[in-house]
Amino acid sequence: MRAEYTYQSLKSGTLKSERYYDGNGNPALVDGGYAAVEYVYAGDVMREKQFKGTDGQLTLNSDGVAIIEYYYTLSNVKQESFYDTQRRPVLSSAGYHQGNYTYKDGKKATETFVDTEGNPVNPSSKKAVTTEYAYDKNGRITQETYLGAQG
């Protein structure tokens, strides 16, 4: 197996794609169920990760997701959403369609998860629908507060 990486420009070092090949130089699937990942940018900000099959078309990865869409506030991810090959909302293998994040002083303050209908859900990888974070003066997490669907 061989991996090849391309960049938007050598100067920026911004990753544009990663592609995987077998020993004969043919596109090959990695353990995640895809042969390539393409990164879509708006300027220098990544907006999407697209998973591609050996045919170069969108494919579902092992999490059941073809596209991960990102929205940012400054340099922090504000929202990540998961879609299938037709850009329809899907649940990731963790059990949520969208993660919503808020920040305070550059640190994550809350994270909340919803399903494809916008209803709060408790993802399998998390302890609650919403988690609130508190930090000490050195930027270390000192407290996590877990809230259910009712808050």
Coordinates of N, CA and C in Angstrom, one line a residue:
M1 N 0.9 -1.2 0.0 CA 0.0 0.0 0.0 C 0.9 1.2 0.0
R2 N 0.5 2.2 -0.8 CA 1.2 3.5 -0.9 C 0.2 4.6 -0.7
A3 N 0.6 5.6 0.0 CA -0.2 6.8 0.1 C 0.5 8.0 -0.6
E4 N -0.3 8.8 -1.3 CA 0.2 10.0 -1.9 C -0.6 11.2 -1.4
Y5 N 0.1 12.3 -1.1 CA -0.6 13.5 -0.6 C -0.3 14.7 -1.5
T6 N -1.3 15.5 -1.8 CA -1.2 16.7 -2.6 C -1.5 17.9 -1.7
Y7 N -1.0 19.0 -2.0 CA -1.2 20.2 -1.2 C -1.6 21.4 -2.1
Q8 N -2.4 22.3 -1.5 CA -2.9 23.5 -2.3 C -1.8 24.2 -2.9
S9 N -0.7 24.4 -2.1 CA 0.5 25.0 -2.6 C 1.6 24.6 -1.7
L10 N 2.8 24.5 -2.2 CA 3.9 24.1 -1.4 C 4.2 25.1 -0.3
K11 N 3.9 26.3 -0.5 CA 4.2 27.4 0.5 C 3.3 27.2 1.7
S12 N 2.0 27.0 1.4 CA 1.0 27.0 2.5 C 1.1 25.6 3.3
G13 N 1.4 24.6 2.6 CA 1.4 23.2 3.2 C 0.0 22.7 3.6
T14 N -1.0 23.3 2.9 CA -2.4 22.9 3.1 C -2.7 21.7 2.4
L15 N -3.1 20.6 3.1 CA -3.4 19.3 2.5 C -4.6 19.4 1.6
K16 N -4.5 19.0 0.4 CA -5.7 19.0 -0.6 C -6.3 17.6 -0.8
S17 N -5.4 16.6 -0.8 CA -6.0 15.2 -1.0 C -5.0 14.2 -0.5
E18 N -5.5 13.0 -0.2 CA -4.7 11.9 0.2 C -5.3 10.7 -0.6
R19 N -4.5 9.9 -1.3 CA -4.9 8.8 -2.1 C -4.1 7.6 -1.8
Y20 N -4.7 6.4 -1.9 CA -4.1 5.2 -1.5 C -4.1 4.2 -2.7
Y21 N -2.9 3.5 -2.8 CA -2.7 2.6 -4.0 C -2.2 1.3 -3.5
D22 N -2.5 0.2 -4.2 CA -1.9 -1.1 -3.9 C -0.6 -1.2 -4.6
G23 N 0.0 -2.4 -4.5 CA 1.4 -2.6 -5.0 C 1.5 -2.5 -6.5
N24 N 0.4 -2.6 -7.2 CA 0.3 -2.5 -8.7 C 0.0 -1.0 -9.1
G25 N -0.2 -0.1 -8.2 CA -0.5 1.2 -8.6 C -2.0 1.5 -8.8
N26 N -2.8 0.6 -8.4 CA -4.3 0.8 -8.5 C -4.8 1.4 -7.2
P27 N -5.9 2.2 -7.4 CA -6.5 2.7 -6.1 C -6.9 1.6 -5.2
A28 N -6.7 1.7 -3.9 CA -7.0 0.7 -3.0 C -7.7 1.3 -1.8
L29 N -8.6 0.5 -1.2 CA -9.4 0.9 0.0 C -8.5 0.7 1.2
V30 N -8.5 1.7 2.1 CA -7.9 1.6 3.4 C -8.9 1.0 4.4
D31 N -8.5 0.8 5.6 CA -9.4 0.2 6.6 C -10.7 1.0 6.8
G32 N -10.7 2.3 6.6 CA -11.8 3.2 6.7 C -12.8 3.1 5.6
G33 N -12.6 2.2 4.6 CA -13.5 2.0 3.5 C -13.5 2.9 2.4
Y34 N -12.4 3.7 2.2 CA -12.2 4.7 1.1 C -10.8 4.5 0.5
A35 N -10.7 5.1 -0.7 CA -9.4 5.1 -1.4 C -8.8 6.4 -1.5
A36 N -9.6 7.5 -1.2 CA -9.1 8.8 -1.2 C -9.9 9.7 -0.3
V37 N -9.3 10.8 0.1 CA -9.9 11.9 0.9 C -9.6 13.2 0.2
E38 N -10.6 13.9 -0.2 CA -10.3 15.3 -0.8 C -10.8 16.3 0.2
Y39 N -10.0 17.4 0.4 CA -10.3 18.4 1.3 C -10.7 19.7 0.5
V40 N -11.9 20.2 0.8 CA -12.4 21.4 0.1 C -12.2 22.6 0.9
Y41 N -11.6 23.7 0.4 CA -11.3 24.9 1.1 C -12.1 26.1 0.6
A42 N -12.3 27.0 1.5 CA -12.7 28.4 1.1 C -11.5 29.3 1.6
G43 N -10.7 29.7 0.7 CA -9.5 30.3 1.0 C -8.6 29.3 1.7
D44 N -8.1 29.6 2.9 CA -7.3 28.7 3.7 C -8.0 27.9 4.7
V45 N -9.4 28.0 4.7 CA -10.2 27.3 5.7 C -10.8 26.1 5.1
M46 N -10.6 24.9 5.7 CA -11.2 23.7 5.2 C -12.7 23.7 5.5
R47 N -13.5 23.4 4.5 CA -14.9 23.4 4.6 C -15.5 22.0 4.6
E48 N -14.8 21.1 3.9 CA -15.3 19.7 3.7 C -14.2 18.7 3.6
K49 N -14.5 17.5 4.1 CA -13.7 16.3 3.8 C -14.6 15.4 3.0
Q50 N -14.2 15.0 1.8 CA -15.0 14.1 1.0 C -14.3 12.8 0.8
F51 N -15.0 11.7 1.1 CA -14.4 10.3 1.0 C -14.7 9.7 -0.4
K52 N -13.7 9.2 -1.1 CA -13.9 8.7 -2.4 C -13.5 7.2 -2.5
G53 N -14.2 6.5 -3.4 CA -13.9 5.1 -3.6 C -12.8 4.9 -4.6
T54 N -12.6 3.7 -5.0 CA -11.6 3.4 -6.0 C -11.9 3.9 -7.4
D55 N -13.2 4.2 -7.6 CA -13.7 4.8 -8.9 C -13.6 6.3 -8.9
G56 N -13.2 6.9 -7.8 CA -13.1 8.4 -7.7 C -14.4 9.1 -7.3
Q57 N -15.5 8.3 -7.1 CA -16.8 8.9 -6.7 C -16.9 8.9 -5.2
L58 N -17.8 9.7 -4.7 CA -18.1 9.7 -3.3 C -18.5 8.3 -2.8
T59 N -18.0 8.0 -1.6 CA -18.4 6.7 -1.1 C -18.6 6.8 0.4
L60 N -19.3 5.9 1.0 CA -19.5 5.9 2.5 C -18.2 5.3 3.1
N61 N -17.7 6.0 4.1 CA -16.6 5.4 4.9 C -17.1 4.4 5.9
S62 N -16.3 3.9 6.7 CA -16.7 2.9 7.7 C -17.6 3.5 8.8
D63 N -17.7 4.8 8.9 CA -18.6 5.5 9.8 C -19.9 5.7 9.2
G64 N -20.1 5.4 7.9 CA -21.4 5.6 7.2 C -21.5 7.0 6.7
V65 N -20.4 7.7 6.4 CA -20.3 9.1 6.1 C -19.5 9.3 4.8
A66 N -20.1 10.1 3.8 CA -19.3 10.4 2.6 C -18.7 11.8 2.7
I67 N -19.4 12.7 3.4 CA -18.9 14.1 3.4 C -19.0 14.6 4.9
I68 N -18.0 15.3 5.3 CA -18.0 16.0 6.6 C -17.9 17.4 6.3
E69 N -18.9 18.2 6.7 CA -18.9 19.6 6.4 C -18.5 20.4 7.7
Y70 N -17.7 21.4 7.6 CA -17.3 22.2 8.7 C -17.6 23.7 8.6
Y71 N -18.0 24.3 9.7 CA -18.2 25.8 9.8 C -17.3 26.2 10.9
Y72 N -16.7 27.4 10.8 CA -15.7 27.9 11.7 C -16.1 29.3 12.3
T73 N -15.6 29.6 13.5 CA -15.6 30.9 14.0 C -14.1 31.2 14.2
L74 N -13.5 32.1 13.6 CA -12.1 32.4 13.6 C -11.4 31.1 13.3
S75 N -10.6 30.5 14.2 CA -9.9 29.3 13.8 C -10.5 28.0 14.5
N76 N -11.7 28.2 15.1 CA -12.3 27.1 15.9 C -13.4 26.5 15.1
V77 N -13.6 25.2 15.1 CA -14.7 24.5 14.5 C -16.0 24.9 15.2
K78 N -16.9 25.5 14.6 CA -18.2 25.8 15.2 C -19.2 24.7 15.0
Q79 N -19.1 24.0 13.9 CA -20.1 23.0 13.6 C -19.5 22.0 12.6
E80 N -19.8 20.7 12.9 CA -19.4 19.7 11.9 C -20.7 18.9 11.6
S81 N -20.9 18.6 10.3 CA -22.2 17.8 9.9 C -21.8 16.7 9.0
F82 N -22.6 15.6 9.0 CA -22.3 14.4 8.3 C -23.3 14.2 7.2
Y83 N -22.9 13.8 6.0 CA -23.8 13.6 4.8 C -23.4 12.3 4.1
D84 N -24.4 11.7 3.3 CA -24.1 10.6 2.5 C -23.7 11.0 1.1
T85 N -23.6 10.1 0.2 CA -23.1 10.5 -1.2 C -24.0 11.4 -2.0
Q86 N -25.3 11.5 -1.5 CA -26.2 12.4 -2.2 C -26.4 13.7 -1.4
R87 N -25.5 14.0 -0.4 CA -25.6 15.1 0.4 C -26.8 15.2 1.3
R88 N -27.3 14.0 1.6 CA -28.5 13.9 2.6 C -27.9 13.7 4.0
P89 N -28.5 14.4 5.0 CA -28.0 14.3 6.4 C -28.0 12.8 6.8
V90 N -26.9 12.4 7.5 CA -26.9 11.0 8.0 C -26.3 11.1 9.5
L91 N -26.6 10.0 10.2 CA -25.9 9.9 11.5 C -24.6 9.2 11.3
S92 N -23.6 9.7 12.0 CA -22.3 9.1 12.0 C -22.4 7.8 12.9
S93 N -21.3 7.0 12.9 CA -21.4 5.8 13.7 C -21.4 6.2 15.2
A94 N -21.1 7.4 15.5 CA -21.2 7.8 16.9 C -22.7 8.2 17.3
G95 N -23.6 8.2 16.3 CA -25.0 8.4 16.6 C -25.5 9.8 16.5
Y96 N -24.7 10.7 15.9 CA -25.2 12.1 15.7 C -24.9 12.6 14.3
H97 N -25.8 13.5 13.8 CA -25.6 14.1 12.5 C -24.7 15.4 12.6
Q98 N -24.9 16.1 13.7 CA -24.2 17.4 13.7 C -23.7 17.7 15.2
G99 N -22.5 18.1 15.2 CA -21.9 18.6 16.5 C -21.8 20.1 16.4
N100 N -22.3 20.8 17.5 CA -22.2 22.2 17.5 C -21.4 22.6 18.7
Y101 N -20.4 23.6 18.5 CA -19.4 23.9 19.5 C -19.4 25.4 19.7
T102 N -19.3 25.8 21.0 CA -19.0 27.2 21.3 C -17.7 27.3 22.0
Y103 N -17.1 28.5 21.9 CA -15.8 28.8 22.5 C -15.8 30.0 23.3
K104 N -15.0 30.0 24.3 CA -14.7 31.2 25.1 C -13.2 31.4 25.4
D105 N -12.7 32.5 25.1 CA -11.3 32.8 25.2 C -10.4 31.7 24.5
G106 N -10.9 31.3 23.3 CA -10.2 30.4 22.4 C -10.3 28.9 22.9
K107 N -11.1 28.6 23.9 CA -11.2 27.3 24.4 C -12.6 26.8 24.3
K108 N -12.8 25.5 24.0 CA -14.2 25.0 23.8 C -15.0 25.2 25.1
A109 N -16.1 25.8 25.0 CA -17.0 26.1 26.2 C -18.1 25.0 26.2
T110 N -18.7 24.7 25.1 CA -19.8 23.7 25.1 C -19.7 22.9 23.8
E111 N -20.3 21.7 23.8 CA -20.5 20.9 22.6 C -21.9 20.3 22.8
T112 N -22.7 20.4 21.7 CA -24.0 19.8 21.7 C -24.2 19.0 20.4
F113 N -25.0 17.9 20.5 CA -25.1 17.0 19.4 C -26.6 16.8 19.0
V114 N -26.9 16.8 17.7 CA -28.3 16.6 17.3 C -28.3 15.5 16.2
D115 N -29.6 15.0 16.0 CA -29.8 14.0 14.9 C -30.1 14.7 13.6
T116 N -30.5 14.0 12.6 CA -30.8 14.5 11.3 C -32.1 15.4 11.3
E117 N -32.9 15.3 12.3 CA -34.1 16.2 12.5 C -33.8 17.4 13.4
G118 N -32.6 17.5 13.9 CA -32.3 18.6 14.8 C -32.6 18.4 16.2
N119 N -33.0 17.2 16.6 CA -33.3 16.8 18.0 C -32.0 16.5 18.7
P120 N -31.9 16.9 20.0 CA -30.7 16.6 20.8 C -30.5 15.1 21.0
V121 N -29.3 14.6 20.8 CA -29.0 13.2 21.0 C -27.8 13.1 21.9
N122 N -27.6 11.9 22.5 CA -26.5 11.6 23.3 C -25.6 10.6 22.5
P123 N -24.6 11.1 21.8 CA -23.8 10.2 21.0 C -23.1 9.1 21.8
S124 N -22.9 8.0 21.1 CA -22.2 6.9 21.8 C -20.8 7.2 22.3
S125 N -20.2 8.1 21.6 CA -18.8 8.5 22.0 C -18.7 9.6 23.1
K126 N -19.8 10.1 23.5 CA -19.9 11.2 24.5 C -20.7 10.8 25.7
K127 N -20.6 11.6 26.8 CA -21.3 11.3 28.0 C -22.7 12.0 28.1
A128 N -22.9 12.9 27.2 CA -24.2 13.7 27.3 C -24.5 14.4 26.0
V129 N -25.7 14.9 25.9 CA -26.2 15.6 24.8 C -25.3 16.9 24.7
T130 N -25.2 17.6 25.8 CA -24.4 18.8 25.8 C -23.3 18.7 27.0
T131 N -22.1 19.1 26.7 CA -21.1 19.1 27.7 C -20.6 20.5 27.8
E132 N -20.5 21.1 29.0 CA -19.9 22.4 29.3 C -18.5 22.2 29.9
Y133 N -17.6 23.0 29.5 CA -16.2 22.9 30.0 C -15.8 24.1 30.8
A134 N -15.0 23.9 31.9 CA -14.4 25.0 32.7 C -12.9 24.7 32.7
Y135 N -12.2 25.8 32.7 CA -10.7 25.8 32.6 C -10.0 26.5 33.8
D136 N -8.8 26.2 34.1 CA -8.0 26.9 35.1 C -7.3 28.0 34.3
K137 N -6.5 28.8 35.0 CA -5.8 29.9 34.4 C -4.7 29.4 33.4
N138 N -4.3 28.2 33.5 CA -3.3 27.6 32.6 C -3.9 26.9 31.4
G139 N -5.2 27.0 31.3 CA -5.9 26.5 30.1 C -6.2 25.0 30.2
R140 N -6.1 24.4 31.4 CA -6.4 23.0 31.6 C -7.9 22.8 32.0
I141 N -8.5 21.8 31.4 CA -9.9 21.5 31.8 C -9.9 21.1 33.3
T142 N -10.8 21.8 34.0 CA -11.0 21.5 35.5 C -12.3 21.0 35.8
Q143 N -13.3 21.1 34.8 CA -14.6 20.6 35.1 C -15.3 20.4 33.8
E144 N -16.1 19.3 33.7 CA -17.0 19.0 32.6 C -18.4 18.8 33.3
T145 N -19.4 19.5 32.7 CA -20.7 19.4 33.2 C -21.5 18.7 32.1
Y146 N -22.2 17.6 32.4 CA -23.0 16.9 31.4 C -24.4 17.2 31.5
L147 N -25.1 17.6 30.4 CA -26.5 17.9 30.4 C -27.2 17.0 29.4
G148 N -28.4 16.6 29.8 CA -29.2 15.7 29.0 C -30.0 16.5 28.0
A149 N -30.9 15.8 27.3 CA -31.7 16.5 26.2 C -32.6 17.6 26.8
Q150 N -33.0 17.6 28.0 CA -33.8 18.6 28.6 C -32.9 19.8 29.2
G151 N -31.6 19.6 29.2 CA -30.7 20.6 29.7 C -30.5 20.5 31.1

